[in-house]
Coordinates of C-alpha atoms in Angstrom, one line a residue:
Chain A
M1 CA -58.9 -18.4 -12.7
A2 CA -59.4 -14.7 -12.7
I3 CA -56.8 -12.5 -10.9
Y4 CA -58.2 -10.1 -8.4
T5 CA -56.6 -6.6 -8.5
C6 CA -56.9 -5.0 -5.1
G7 CA -55.4 -2.2 -3.0
H8 CA -55.0 -1.9 0.8
T9 CA -57.4 -1.9 3.7
T10 CA -59.2 1.4 4.2
P11 CA -58.9 2.1 0.5
D12 CA -58.1 5.6 -0.7
S13 CA -58.7 6.8 -4.3
D14 CA -55.3 5.4 -5.5
S15 CA -56.1 1.9 -4.2
I16 CA -59.6 1.9 -5.8
C17 CA -58.6 3.5 -9.1
S18 CA -55.4 1.4 -9.5
A19 CA -57.5 -1.8 -9.0
I20 CA -59.8 -0.7 -11.8
S21 CA -57.0 0.6 -14.2
L22 CA -54.8 -2.5 -13.6
A23 CA -57.7 -4.9 -14.1
Y24 CA -58.5 -3.3 -17.4
L25 CA -54.9 -3.6 -18.5
L26 CA -54.6 -7.2 -17.5
N27 CA -57.8 -8.2 -19.4
K28 CA -56.4 -6.4 -22.4
I29 CA -53.2 -8.5 -22.4
G30 CA -55.2 -11.7 -22.0
R31 CA -55.1 -12.2 -18.2
E32 CA -58.6 -12.3 -16.9
A33 CA -58.9 -9.9 -14.0
T34 CA -61.5 -8.4 -11.7
P35 CA -61.0 -5.3 -9.5
A36 CA -61.8 -5.5 -5.8
R37 CA -61.6 -3.4 -2.7
Q38 CA -61.0 -4.2 0.9
G39 CA -63.3 -1.6 2.4
E40 CA -65.7 1.3 2.0
V41 CA -65.4 3.9 -0.7
N42 CA -64.6 7.3 0.7
P43 CA -66.4 10.5 -0.5
E44 CA -63.5 11.6 -2.6
T45 CA -63.2 8.3 -4.4
Q46 CA -67.0 8.2 -4.9
F47 CA -66.8 11.7 -6.5
I48 CA -64.1 10.3 -8.9
L49 CA -66.0 7.2 -9.8
D50 CA -69.2 9.2 -10.4
R51 CA -67.4 11.8 -12.5
F52 CA -66.2 9.2 -14.9
G53 CA -69.1 6.8 -14.8
F54 CA -67.7 3.9 -12.8
T55 CA -69.3 1.8 -10.1
A56 CA -67.2 0.7 -7.1
P57 CA -65.3 -2.6 -7.4
E58 CA -66.6 -5.6 -5.6
L59 CA -66.1 -5.5 -1.8
K60 CA -63.9 -8.5 -0.9
T61 CA -62.0 -9.2 2.3
S62 CA -61.1 -12.9 1.9
F63 CA -58.7 -14.1 -0.8
A64 CA -57.9 -17.7 0.2
G65 CA -57.3 -19.8 -2.9
E66 CA -57.4 -16.8 -5.2
E67 CA -54.7 -15.1 -7.3
I68 CA -54.2 -11.5 -6.3
F69 CA -52.3 -8.6 -8.0
I70 CA -51.7 -6.2 -5.1
T71 CA -51.9 -2.4 -5.7
D72 CA -50.6 0.4 -3.5
Y73 CA -49.0 -1.5 -0.6
S74 CA -46.5 -4.3 0.1
D75 CA -46.9 -4.9 3.9
R76 CA -49.0 -7.5 5.8
G77 CA -50.6 -4.8 8.0
Q78 CA -52.6 -3.6 5.0
A79 CA -53.3 -7.0 3.4
P80 CA -56.3 -9.3 3.7
K81 CA -56.2 -11.5 6.8
D82 CA -55.8 -14.6 4.8
I83 CA -53.2 -13.3 2.4
D84 CA -51.0 -16.4 3.2
E85 CA -53.6 -18.6 1.6
A86 CA -53.7 -16.5 -1.6
T87 CA -51.2 -16.4 -4.5
I88 CA -49.6 -13.0 -4.9
V89 CA -48.9 -12.8 -8.7
G90 CA -47.8 -9.2 -8.7
I91 CA -47.4 -5.9 -6.8
V92 CA -47.6 -2.4 -8.1
D93 CA -46.7 0.2 -5.5
H94 CA -45.0 3.4 -4.6
H95 CA -44.2 2.9 -0.9
K96 CA -41.3 1.6 1.0
L97 CA -40.8 -2.2 0.7
G98 CA -43.0 -4.0 3.2
D99 CA -42.9 -7.4 4.8
L100 CA -45.0 -9.4 2.4
T101 CA -43.1 -12.4 1.0
T102 CA -44.1 -15.0 -1.6
S103 CA -43.1 -18.7 -2.3
A104 CA -43.0 -18.2 -6.0
P105 CA -41.6 -15.6 -8.5
L106 CA -43.9 -12.7 -9.2
E107 CA -43.8 -9.3 -10.9
C108 CA -43.2 -6.2 -8.9
W109 CA -43.5 -2.7 -10.3
I110 CA -42.4 -0.5 -7.4
R111 CA -41.2 3.0 -8.0
P112 CA -40.4 6.0 -5.8
V113 CA -43.1 8.2 -7.3
G114 CA -46.1 10.0 -6.0
C115 CA -48.9 7.5 -6.9
T116 CA -49.5 3.9 -7.9
N117 CA -51.4 5.0 -11.0
T118 CA -48.3 6.7 -12.3
I119 CA -46.7 3.3 -12.4
V120 CA -49.9 1.7 -13.9
K121 CA -49.4 4.2 -16.7
E122 CA -45.9 2.8 -17.2
M123 CA -47.4 -0.7 -17.4
Y124 CA -49.9 0.4 -20.1
D125 CA -47.0 1.9 -22.1
Y126 CA -44.8 -1.2 -21.6
H127 CA -47.6 -3.4 -22.9
K128 CA -48.6 -0.9 -25.6
V129 CA -52.2 -0.8 -24.5
E130 CA -54.3 2.2 -25.2
I131 CA -55.9 3.8 -22.1
P132 CA -59.7 4.5 -22.5
K133 CA -60.8 8.0 -21.8
E134 CA -62.7 7.2 -18.6
I135 CA -59.8 5.0 -17.2
A136 CA -57.4 7.9 -17.9
G137 CA -59.7 10.2 -15.9
I138 CA -59.7 8.1 -12.7
M139 CA -56.0 7.5 -13.0
M140 CA -55.4 11.2 -13.3
C141 CA -57.6 12.0 -10.3
A142 CA -55.8 9.4 -8.2
I143 CA -52.5 11.0 -9.0
L144 CA -53.8 14.5 -8.2
S145 CA -55.2 13.1 -4.9
D146 CA -52.0 11.3 -3.8
T147 CA -49.7 14.3 -4.8
V148 CA -52.1 16.9 -3.3
I149 CA -52.2 18.5 -6.8
F150 CA -48.4 18.3 -7.1
K151 CA -47.8 20.1 -3.7
S152 CA -46.7 17.0 -1.9
P153 CA -42.9 16.3 -1.6
T154 CA -43.8 12.8 -2.8
C155 CA -44.7 14.3 -6.2
T156 CA -42.1 13.7 -9.0
D157 CA -41.6 15.1 -12.5
L158 CA -43.0 11.8 -13.7
D159 CA -46.2 12.2 -11.8
I160 CA -46.7 15.6 -13.4
K161 CA -45.8 14.4 -16.9
V162 CA -48.3 11.4 -16.5
V163 CA -51.1 13.7 -15.3
R164 CA -50.7 15.9 -18.3
E165 CA -50.8 12.9 -20.7
L166 CA -53.8 11.4 -18.9
A167 CA -55.6 14.8 -18.9
Q168 CA -55.2 14.9 -22.6
I169 CA -56.5 11.4 -23.1
A170 CA -59.4 12.1 -20.7
G171 CA -60.2 15.4 -22.5
I172 CA -59.9 17.4 -19.2
E173 CA -58.6 20.9 -20.0
D174 CA -58.3 22.3 -16.4
F175 CA -57.1 19.3 -14.2
G176 CA -56.2 21.8 -11.5
A177 CA -59.8 22.9 -11.1
L178 CA -61.0 19.3 -11.1
G179 CA -58.4 18.6 -8.4
M180 CA -59.6 21.4 -6.2
E181 CA -63.2 20.3 -6.7
M182 CA -62.1 16.9 -5.5
F183 CA -60.3 18.2 -2.4
K184 CA -63.4 20.2 -1.5
V185 CA -65.4 17.0 -1.5
K186 CA -62.7 15.5 0.7
S187 CA -63.0 18.5 3.0
A188 CA -66.7 17.8 3.7
V189 CA -66.4 16.5 7.3
E190 CA -69.4 18.0 8.9
G191 CA -71.7 15.6 10.6
V192 CA -69.3 12.7 10.1
P193 CA -68.6 10.6 13.3
V194 CA -65.1 11.2 14.6
R195 CA -64.1 7.5 14.4
E196 CA -65.1 7.6 10.7
L197 CA -62.8 10.6 10.2
I198 CA -59.9 8.9 11.9
L199 CA -60.3 5.8 9.9
R200 CA -61.0 7.4 6.5
D201 CA -57.4 7.3 5.4
Y202 CA -55.8 5.2 8.2
K203 CA -52.7 3.0 8.0
P204 CA -51.5 0.5 10.5
F205 CA -47.7 0.0 10.8
D206 CA -45.4 -2.4 12.6
M207 CA -42.5 -0.2 13.8
H208 CA -39.8 -2.5 15.1
G209 CA -42.4 -4.5 17.1
S210 CA -44.6 -1.6 18.2
K211 CA -48.1 -1.2 16.6
V212 CA -48.6 2.3 15.3
G213 CA -51.7 3.6 13.5
I214 CA -51.7 6.9 11.6
G215 CA -54.7 8.5 9.9
Q216 CA -54.6 11.6 7.7
L217 CA -57.3 14.1 6.6
E218 CA -56.4 16.5 3.8
V219 CA -58.6 19.6 3.6
V220 CA -58.6 23.0 2.1
D221 CA -59.1 24.8 5.4
L222 CA -58.2 23.4 8.8
T223 CA -60.6 25.5 10.8
I224 CA -63.4 23.0 9.9
F225 CA -61.9 20.8 12.6
D226 CA -62.0 23.4 15.4
A227 CA -65.2 22.1 16.8
V228 CA -64.3 18.4 16.8
K229 CA -60.6 18.5 17.7
D230 CA -61.1 17.5 21.3
E231 CA -63.5 14.8 20.3
L232 CA -60.9 13.5 17.8
Q233 CA -58.2 13.5 20.5
A234 CA -60.4 11.5 22.9
D235 CA -61.3 9.0 20.2
L236 CA -57.6 8.5 19.3
D237 CA -57.1 7.5 23.0
K238 CA -60.0 5.1 22.7
L239 CA -58.8 3.6 19.4
R240 CA -55.3 3.1 20.8
E241 CA -56.7 1.2 23.8
E242 CA -59.0 -0.9 21.6
E243 CA -56.4 -1.8 19.1
G244 CA -53.5 -2.3 21.5
L245 CA -51.5 0.4 19.7
H246 CA -48.3 2.0 21.1
T247 CA -49.2 5.2 19.3
A248 CA -52.3 6.5 17.4
A249 CA -51.9 9.7 15.4
L250 CA -54.0 11.8 13.1
L251 CA -52.6 14.2 10.6
L252 CA -54.9 17.2 9.9
T253 CA -53.3 18.5 6.7
D254 CA -54.1 22.0 5.3
I255 CA -53.3 21.7 1.6
M256 CA -53.5 25.5 1.1
K257 CA -51.3 26.5 4.1
E258 CA -49.1 23.4 3.3
G259 CA -48.6 21.9 6.7
S260 CA -50.2 19.5 9.2
E261 CA -51.4 19.6 12.7
V262 CA -50.7 16.2 14.2
L263 CA -52.9 14.8 17.0
V264 CA -51.0 12.2 19.0
S265 CA -52.1 9.6 21.5
S266 CA -49.2 7.5 22.7
S267 CA -48.1 5.2 25.6
D268 CA -44.8 7.1 25.3
A269 CA -45.1 10.4 23.5
S270 CA -41.4 11.1 23.9
I271 CA -40.7 8.8 20.9
F272 CA -42.8 11.0 18.7
E273 CA -41.3 14.2 20.2
K274 CA -37.8 12.8 19.7
A275 CA -38.5 11.8 16.1
F276 CA -39.6 15.3 15.1
D277 CA -37.6 17.3 17.7
K278 CA -40.9 19.0 18.7
K279 CA -42.8 19.2 21.9
L280 CA -46.5 18.2 21.9
E281 CA -48.9 20.7 23.5
N282 CA -52.0 19.0 24.7
G283 CA -51.2 16.1 22.5
K284 CA -51.0 18.3 19.4
V285 CA -48.3 19.9 17.3
W286 CA -48.2 21.9 14.0
I287 CA -45.6 20.7 11.5
D288 CA -45.0 23.3 8.9
G289 CA -44.5 22.0 5.3
C290 CA -45.7 18.5 6.3
L291 CA -48.1 17.2 3.6
S292 CA -46.9 13.6 3.3
R293 CA -47.4 10.8 5.8
K294 CA -45.2 8.5 3.7
K295 CA -42.3 10.9 3.2
Q296 CA -42.4 13.3 6.1
I297 CA -43.8 11.2 9.0
I298 CA -42.9 7.5 8.6
P299 CA -39.2 7.8 7.7
F300 CA -38.7 9.8 11.0
L301 CA -41.1 8.0 13.3
E302 CA -40.0 4.5 12.3
P303 CA -36.3 4.8 13.2
A304 CA -37.3 6.3 16.5
F305 CA -38.8 3.0 17.5
A306 CA -35.6 1.1 16.7
Chain B
M1 CA -22.5 9.4 -3.3
A2 CA -22.1 6.5 -5.7
I3 CA -24.6 3.7 -5.7
Y4 CA -23.2 0.2 -5.4
T5 CA -24.9 -2.3 -7.7
C6 CA -24.4 -5.8 -6.1
G7 CA -25.8 -9.3 -6.3
H8 CA -26.1 -12.0 -3.7
T9 CA -23.6 -13.9 -1.5
T10 CA -21.7 -16.7 -3.4
P11 CA -22.3 -14.8 -6.6
D12 CA -23.2 -16.6 -9.8
S13 CA -22.8 -15.2 -13.3
D14 CA -26.2 -13.4 -13.2
S15 CA -25.3 -11.6 -10.0
I16 CA -21.9 -10.5 -11.3
C17 CA -23.0 -9.6 -14.8
S18 CA -26.2 -7.8 -13.6
A19 CA -24.1 -5.7 -11.2
I20 CA -21.9 -4.6 -14.2
S21 CA -24.8 -4.1 -16.7
L22 CA -26.9 -2.2 -14.2
A23 CA -24.0 0.1 -13.1
Y24 CA -23.4 1.0 -16.7
L25 CA -27.0 1.9 -17.2
L26 CA -27.3 4.0 -14.0
N27 CA -24.2 5.9 -15.0
K28 CA -25.7 6.6 -18.4
I29 CA -28.8 8.1 -16.8
G30 CA -26.8 10.3 -14.6
R31 CA -26.7 8.2 -11.4
E32 CA -23.1 7.5 -10.4
A33 CA -22.8 3.7 -9.8
T34 CA -20.0 1.2 -9.1
P35 CA -20.5 -2.6 -9.5
A36 CA -19.5 -4.8 -6.6
R37 CA -19.6 -8.5 -5.6
Q38 CA -20.0 -10.2 -2.3
G39 CA -17.8 -13.2 -3.0
E40 CA -15.4 -15.0 -5.2
V41 CA -15.9 -15.2 -9.0
N42 CA -16.7 -18.8 -10.1
P43 CA -15.0 -20.4 -13.1
E44 CA -18.0 -19.9 -15.4
T45 CA -18.3 -16.2 -14.5
Q46 CA -14.5 -15.8 -15.0
F47 CA -14.9 -17.3 -18.5
I48 CA -17.6 -14.8 -19.4
L49 CA -15.7 -11.8 -18.0
D50 CA -12.5 -12.9 -19.9
R51 CA -14.5 -13.6 -23.1
F52 CA -15.8 -10.0 -23.2
G53 CA -12.9 -8.2 -21.7
F54 CA -14.1 -7.3 -18.2
T55 CA -12.3 -7.5 -14.9
A56 CA -14.3 -8.7 -11.8
P57 CA -16.2 -6.0 -9.9
E58 CA -14.8 -4.8 -6.6
L59 CA -15.1 -7.3 -3.7
K60 CA -17.2 -5.7 -1.0
T61 CA -18.9 -7.2 2.0
S62 CA -19.8 -4.2 4.1
F63 CA -22.3 -1.6 2.9
A64 CA -23.0 0.4 6.1
G65 CA -23.7 4.0 5.1
E66 CA -23.8 3.2 1.4
E67 CA -26.5 3.3 -1.2
I68 CA -27.1 -0.1 -2.8
F69 CA -29.1 -1.3 -5.8
I70 CA -29.6 -5.0 -5.2
T71 CA -29.5 -7.4 -8.1
D72 CA -30.7 -11.0 -8.2
Y73 CA -32.2 -11.5 -4.7
S74 CA -34.6 -9.9 -2.2
D75 CA -34.0 -11.8 1.0
R76 CA -31.8 -11.1 4.0
G77 CA -30.1 -14.5 3.9
Q78 CA -28.3 -13.5 0.7
A79 CA -27.6 -9.8 1.7
P80 CA -24.5 -8.3 3.3
K81 CA -24.5 -8.6 7.1
D82 CA -24.9 -4.9 7.6
I83 CA -27.7 -4.3 5.1
D84 CA -29.8 -2.6 7.7
E85 CA -27.2 0.2 7.9
A86 CA -27.3 0.7 4.1
T87 CA -29.9 2.4 2.0
I88 CA -31.6 0.1 -0.6
V89 CA -32.4 2.4 -3.5
G90 CA -33.6 -0.4 -5.8
I91 CA -34.0 -4.1 -6.4
V92 CA -33.9 -5.9 -9.8
D93 CA -34.7 -9.6 -9.4
H94 CA -36.5 -12.7 -10.8
H95 CA -37.0 -14.7 -7.6
K96 CA -39.8 -15.0 -5.1
L97 CA -40.3 -11.9 -2.9
G98 CA -38.0 -12.2 0.1
D99 CA -37.9 -10.6 3.5
L100 CA -35.9 -7.5 2.9
T101 CA -37.8 -4.3 3.9
T102 CA -36.9 -0.6 3.6
S103 CA -37.8 2.5 5.4
A104 CA -38.2 4.7 2.3
P105 CA -39.7 4.2 -1.2
L106 CA -37.4 2.5 -3.7
E107 CA -37.7 1.0 -7.2
C108 CA -38.2 -2.7 -7.7
W109 CA -38.1 -4.3 -11.1
I110 CA -39.1 -7.9 -10.2
R111 CA -40.4 -10.2 -12.9
P112 CA -41.1 -14.0 -13.1
V113 CA -38.5 -14.5 -15.8
G114 CA -35.4 -16.7 -16.1
C115 CA -32.7 -14.2 -15.4
T116 CA -32.1 -10.8 -13.8
N117 CA -30.3 -9.6 -16.9
T118 CA -33.5 -10.1 -18.9
I119 CA -35.0 -7.5 -16.7
V120 CA -31.9 -5.2 -16.9
K121 CA -32.5 -5.3 -20.6
E122 CA -36.1 -4.0 -20.0
M123 CA -34.6 -1.2 -17.9
Y124 CA -32.2 -0.2 -20.8
D125 CA -35.2 -0.1 -23.1
Y126 CA -37.3 1.9 -20.6
H127 CA -34.5 4.5 -20.2
K128 CA -33.7 4.3 -24.0
V129 CA -30.0 3.6 -23.4
E130 CA -28.0 1.8 -26.0
I131 CA -26.3 -1.4 -24.8
P132 CA -22.6 -1.6 -25.6
K133 CA -21.4 -4.7 -27.5
E134 CA -19.4 -6.2 -24.5
I135 CA -22.2 -5.5 -22.0
A136 CA -24.7 -7.2 -24.3
G137 CA -22.3 -10.2 -24.4
I138 CA -22.1 -10.7 -20.6
M139 CA -25.9 -10.1 -20.2
M140 CA -26.5 -12.7 -22.9
C141 CA -24.2 -15.3 -21.2
A142 CA -25.9 -14.7 -17.8
I143 CA -29.3 -15.5 -19.3
L144 CA -27.9 -18.6 -21.1
S145 CA -26.4 -19.7 -17.8
D146 CA -29.5 -19.1 -15.6
T147 CA -31.9 -20.7 -18.2
V148 CA -29.5 -23.6 -18.9
I149 CA -29.5 -22.6 -22.6
F150 CA -33.3 -22.3 -22.5
K151 CA -33.8 -25.8 -21.1
S152 CA -34.8 -24.7 -17.6
P153 CA -38.5 -24.5 -16.8
T154 CA -37.7 -21.0 -15.5
C155 CA -37.0 -19.9 -19.1
T156 CA -39.7 -17.7 -20.6
D157 CA -40.3 -16.5 -24.1
L158 CA -39.0 -13.1 -23.0
D159 CA -35.6 -14.6 -22.0
I160 CA -35.3 -16.2 -25.5
K161 CA -36.3 -13.0 -27.2
V162 CA -33.8 -10.9 -25.2
V163 CA -31.0 -13.4 -25.8
R164 CA -31.6 -13.1 -29.5
E165 CA -31.5 -9.3 -29.3
L166 CA -28.4 -9.3 -27.2
A167 CA -26.6 -11.8 -29.4
Q168 CA -27.2 -9.5 -32.4
I169 CA -25.8 -6.5 -30.5
A170 CA -22.8 -8.5 -29.3
G171 CA -22.2 -9.9 -32.8
I172 CA -22.4 -13.5 -31.6
E173 CA -23.8 -15.7 -34.4
D174 CA -24.0 -19.1 -32.6
F175 CA -25.0 -18.3 -29.0
G176 CA -25.9 -22.0 -28.4
A177 CA -22.2 -23.0 -29.0
L178 CA -21.0 -20.3 -26.7
G179 CA -23.5 -21.5 -24.1
M180 CA -22.2 -25.1 -24.3
E181 CA -18.6 -23.8 -24.1
M182 CA -19.6 -22.0 -20.9
F183 CA -21.2 -25.1 -19.4
K184 CA -18.1 -27.1 -20.2
V185 CA -16.1 -24.7 -18.2
K186 CA -18.7 -25.0 -15.4
S187 CA -18.3 -28.8 -15.5
A188 CA -14.6 -28.7 -14.8
V189 CA -14.7 -29.9 -11.2
E190 CA -11.6 -32.2 -11.1
G191 CA -9.3 -31.4 -8.3
V192 CA -11.6 -28.8 -6.7
P193 CA -12.1 -29.4 -3.0
V194 CA -15.6 -30.7 -2.2
R195 CA -16.5 -27.8 0.1
E196 CA -15.8 -25.4 -2.8
L197 CA -18.1 -27.4 -5.0
I198 CA -20.9 -27.4 -2.5
L199 CA -20.6 -23.6 -2.0
R200 CA -20.0 -22.7 -5.6
D201 CA -23.7 -21.9 -6.3
Y202 CA -25.1 -22.2 -2.8
K203 CA -28.1 -20.4 -1.3
P204 CA -29.2 -20.2 2.3
F205 CA -33.0 -20.1 3.0
D206 CA -35.1 -19.5 6.0
M207 CA -38.0 -21.9 5.7
H208 CA -40.6 -21.1 8.3
G209 CA -37.9 -20.8 10.9
S210 CA -35.7 -23.7 9.8
K211 CA -32.3 -22.9 8.2
V212 CA -31.9 -24.7 4.9
G213 CA -28.9 -24.5 2.5
I214 CA -29.0 -25.7 -1.1
G215 CA -26.2 -25.8 -3.5
Q216 CA -26.4 -26.7 -7.2
L217 CA -23.8 -27.8 -9.8
E218 CA -24.9 -27.9 -13.4
V219 CA -22.7 -30.0 -15.6
V220 CA -22.9 -31.6 -19.1
D221 CA -22.2 -35.2 -17.7
L222 CA -23.0 -36.3 -14.2
T223 CA -20.5 -39.2 -14.2
I224 CA -17.7 -36.7 -13.3
F225 CA -19.1 -36.8 -9.8
D226 CA -18.9 -40.6 -9.4
A227 CA -15.5 -40.5 -7.7
V228 CA -16.4 -37.7 -5.2
K229 CA -20.1 -38.3 -4.4
D230 CA -19.4 -40.0 -1.0
E231 CA -17.1 -37.2 -0.1
L232 CA -19.7 -34.6 -1.1
Q233 CA -22.3 -36.4 1.1
A234 CA -19.9 -36.5 4.1
D235 CA -19.1 -32.8 3.7
L236 CA -22.8 -31.9 3.5
D237 CA -23.2 -33.5 6.9
K238 CA -20.3 -31.5 8.2
L239 CA -21.6 -28.2 6.7
R240 CA -25.0 -28.8 8.2
E241 CA -23.4 -29.2 11.7
E242 CA -21.1 -26.2 11.3
E243 CA -23.9 -23.9 10.1
G244 CA -26.7 -25.2 12.3
L245 CA -28.8 -26.1 9.3
H246 CA -31.9 -28.3 9.5
T247 CA -31.2 -29.5 5.9
A248 CA -28.2 -29.2 3.6
A249 CA -28.7 -30.3 0.0
L250 CA -26.7 -30.4 -3.2
L251 CA -28.3 -30.6 -6.6
L252 CA -26.1 -32.4 -9.2
T253 CA -27.8 -31.3 -12.4
D254 CA -27.2 -33.0 -15.7
I255 CA -28.2 -30.4 -18.3
M256 CA -28.0 -33.0 -21.1
K257 CA -30.1 -35.7 -19.5
E258 CA -32.3 -32.9 -18.0
G259 CA -32.6 -34.0 -14.4
S260 CA -30.9 -33.7 -11.0
E261 CA -29.5 -36.1 -8.5
V262 CA -30.1 -34.5 -5.1
L263 CA -27.8 -35.3 -2.2
V264 CA -29.5 -34.6 1.1
S265 CA -28.2 -34.2 4.7
S266 CA -31.1 -33.5 7.1
S267 CA -32.0 -33.7 10.8
D268 CA -35.4 -34.9 9.5
A269 CA -35.2 -36.3 6.0
S270 CA -38.9 -37.1 6.0
I271 CA -39.6 -33.4 5.3
F272 CA -37.7 -33.6 2.0
E273 CA -39.2 -37.0 1.2
K274 CA -42.7 -35.7 1.8
A275 CA -42.1 -32.6 -0.2
F276 CA -41.1 -34.6 -3.3
D277 CA -43.0 -37.8 -2.6
K278 CA -39.8 -39.7 -3.1
K279 CA -37.6 -42.0 -0.8
L280 CA -34.0 -41.1 -0.4
E281 CA -31.6 -44.0 -0.9
N282 CA -28.3 -43.5 1.0
G283 CA -29.2 -39.9 1.2
K284 CA -29.6 -39.5 -2.5
V285 CA -32.4 -39.4 -5.1
W286 CA -32.7 -38.7 -8.8
I287 CA -35.4 -36.2 -9.8
D288 CA -36.2 -36.5 -13.5
G289 CA -36.8 -33.2 -15.3
C290 CA -35.5 -31.2 -12.4
L291 CA -33.2 -28.4 -13.6
S292 CA -34.3 -25.5 -11.4
R293 CA -33.7 -25.0 -7.7
K294 CA -35.9 -22.0 -7.8
K295 CA -38.9 -23.5 -9.6
Q296 CA -38.6 -27.2 -8.9
I297 CA -37.1 -27.4 -5.5
I298 CA -37.9 -24.4 -3.3
P299 CA -41.7 -24.1 -4.0
F300 CA -42.1 -27.8 -2.9
L301 CA -39.6 -27.8 0.0
E302 CA -40.6 -24.5 1.6
P303 CA -44.3 -25.4 2.2
A304 CA -43.2 -28.8 3.7
F305 CA -41.6 -26.8 6.5
A306 CA -44.8 -24.9 7.3

């Protein structure tokens, strides 16, 4: 039986690229594997796939009876609905340890680094498998995306070292320029429905029993949101009601100014305000230096729900 | 702040030895670490420590405010009571994925192999740290213990390869003989109170909401239990009542005959009987070929509680 390699719901570039890079590795070591994805490919990821000549992995939302090697998450909130009927044979991830459990031993490669593909590179090295040029290219782009071209506080020395190695394999001389090109594609939000923007890189969390949903948009210039900010705010309210969330938030991250404006819709906004010791003004607040949802939002917001 | 490396409650040789071997590695890569243990050292482990000149790690049951690198488990049932007030910086383990979660990224080295120390060896190789002779000795013994000298179905080719490498480093020519010597020490149960026997290698589980406790004794000849079997059975009933367990069981494993007699005390024994498609006789049943609680008991018993 083939193993499906697959990242989280609302896949980002790391989820899609790690599914592809991991599947290639598994096949090379004699374990038949097929990459899959749980949702639509976003524009940034499409740019990466096109750039290195890949098509998107198979769209697959049901895994009952299948073997799955999970990439880029370890919590139920981001898993397929029928994950309990699947066999999780492995997890490669760089987030906090989530609430997935298994009934049999498995392999977990979880590291506190900036990107899952940095860990997939470690797996290639461990298994002494050569990385093809094109695979190296998508892995490199995923790391540049997740680490916001090394600007994110989640970025480690290892991520930088691995990007340099992958750039060499991929034959990319100026990976910084490619990274900026990628973020410009990501910044193209004109004409996109607001709901699509909120959900483009959206993650649901269970914070001590409260449902919280947080989206993030990373762009090279925040002013592109000026015209739609009110509409985004109104749609966050709507999303919160529809999904029965305690809090829905959207991070508008300016990767050049290195900070985020956070739009918050909450049934009790004081929890968010307490977590960050900041007052919301019209449901918004600028957090200077904040680039990472994982490292600069979740670890503060989650304990505030305890 | 020093990191505590520490295995599960009711520590076995793997839990104690991996705490020592991992702490040494962390110190070598510049992360101050101290090995600890959550409970008494059993006779087999004492034999290993004596054989290679180690003293037992510090006894420690409270970890509030501390950093902890967990070895040999990943579920709350085997963690210190105040684990939520500690920071889990890492997990190295070879069991199914348990229900511990974290609020920040961490490193997990989890592999479907026979012993945690097999994975610690991988960590030494990854960090290119040389293993001292004595550390190699205790790591090797832990693997021989967990894999029942390679007889357990949990034993993988990697465990065997690692034992051979560690034996060479430790300068042990006949590791099989050392393994048998170790299991003979483990088989010395005369005069030991029955409760101590039940708890010597005991693990609590949460099986879909039901509390289940399973102990295991691995010996070279099962007849040594003939005189105390009734007493063991009665004490299982008592333990079940005291701890509010749905089921309490004890595996009496004969490593030469390669099978286990299971003593069962249960509020509904039909669950056990259904799981293994076997009838208990006077609360007992022989399961041929059964050497591993992890691989031959839990994966069958747990789904039966669903």
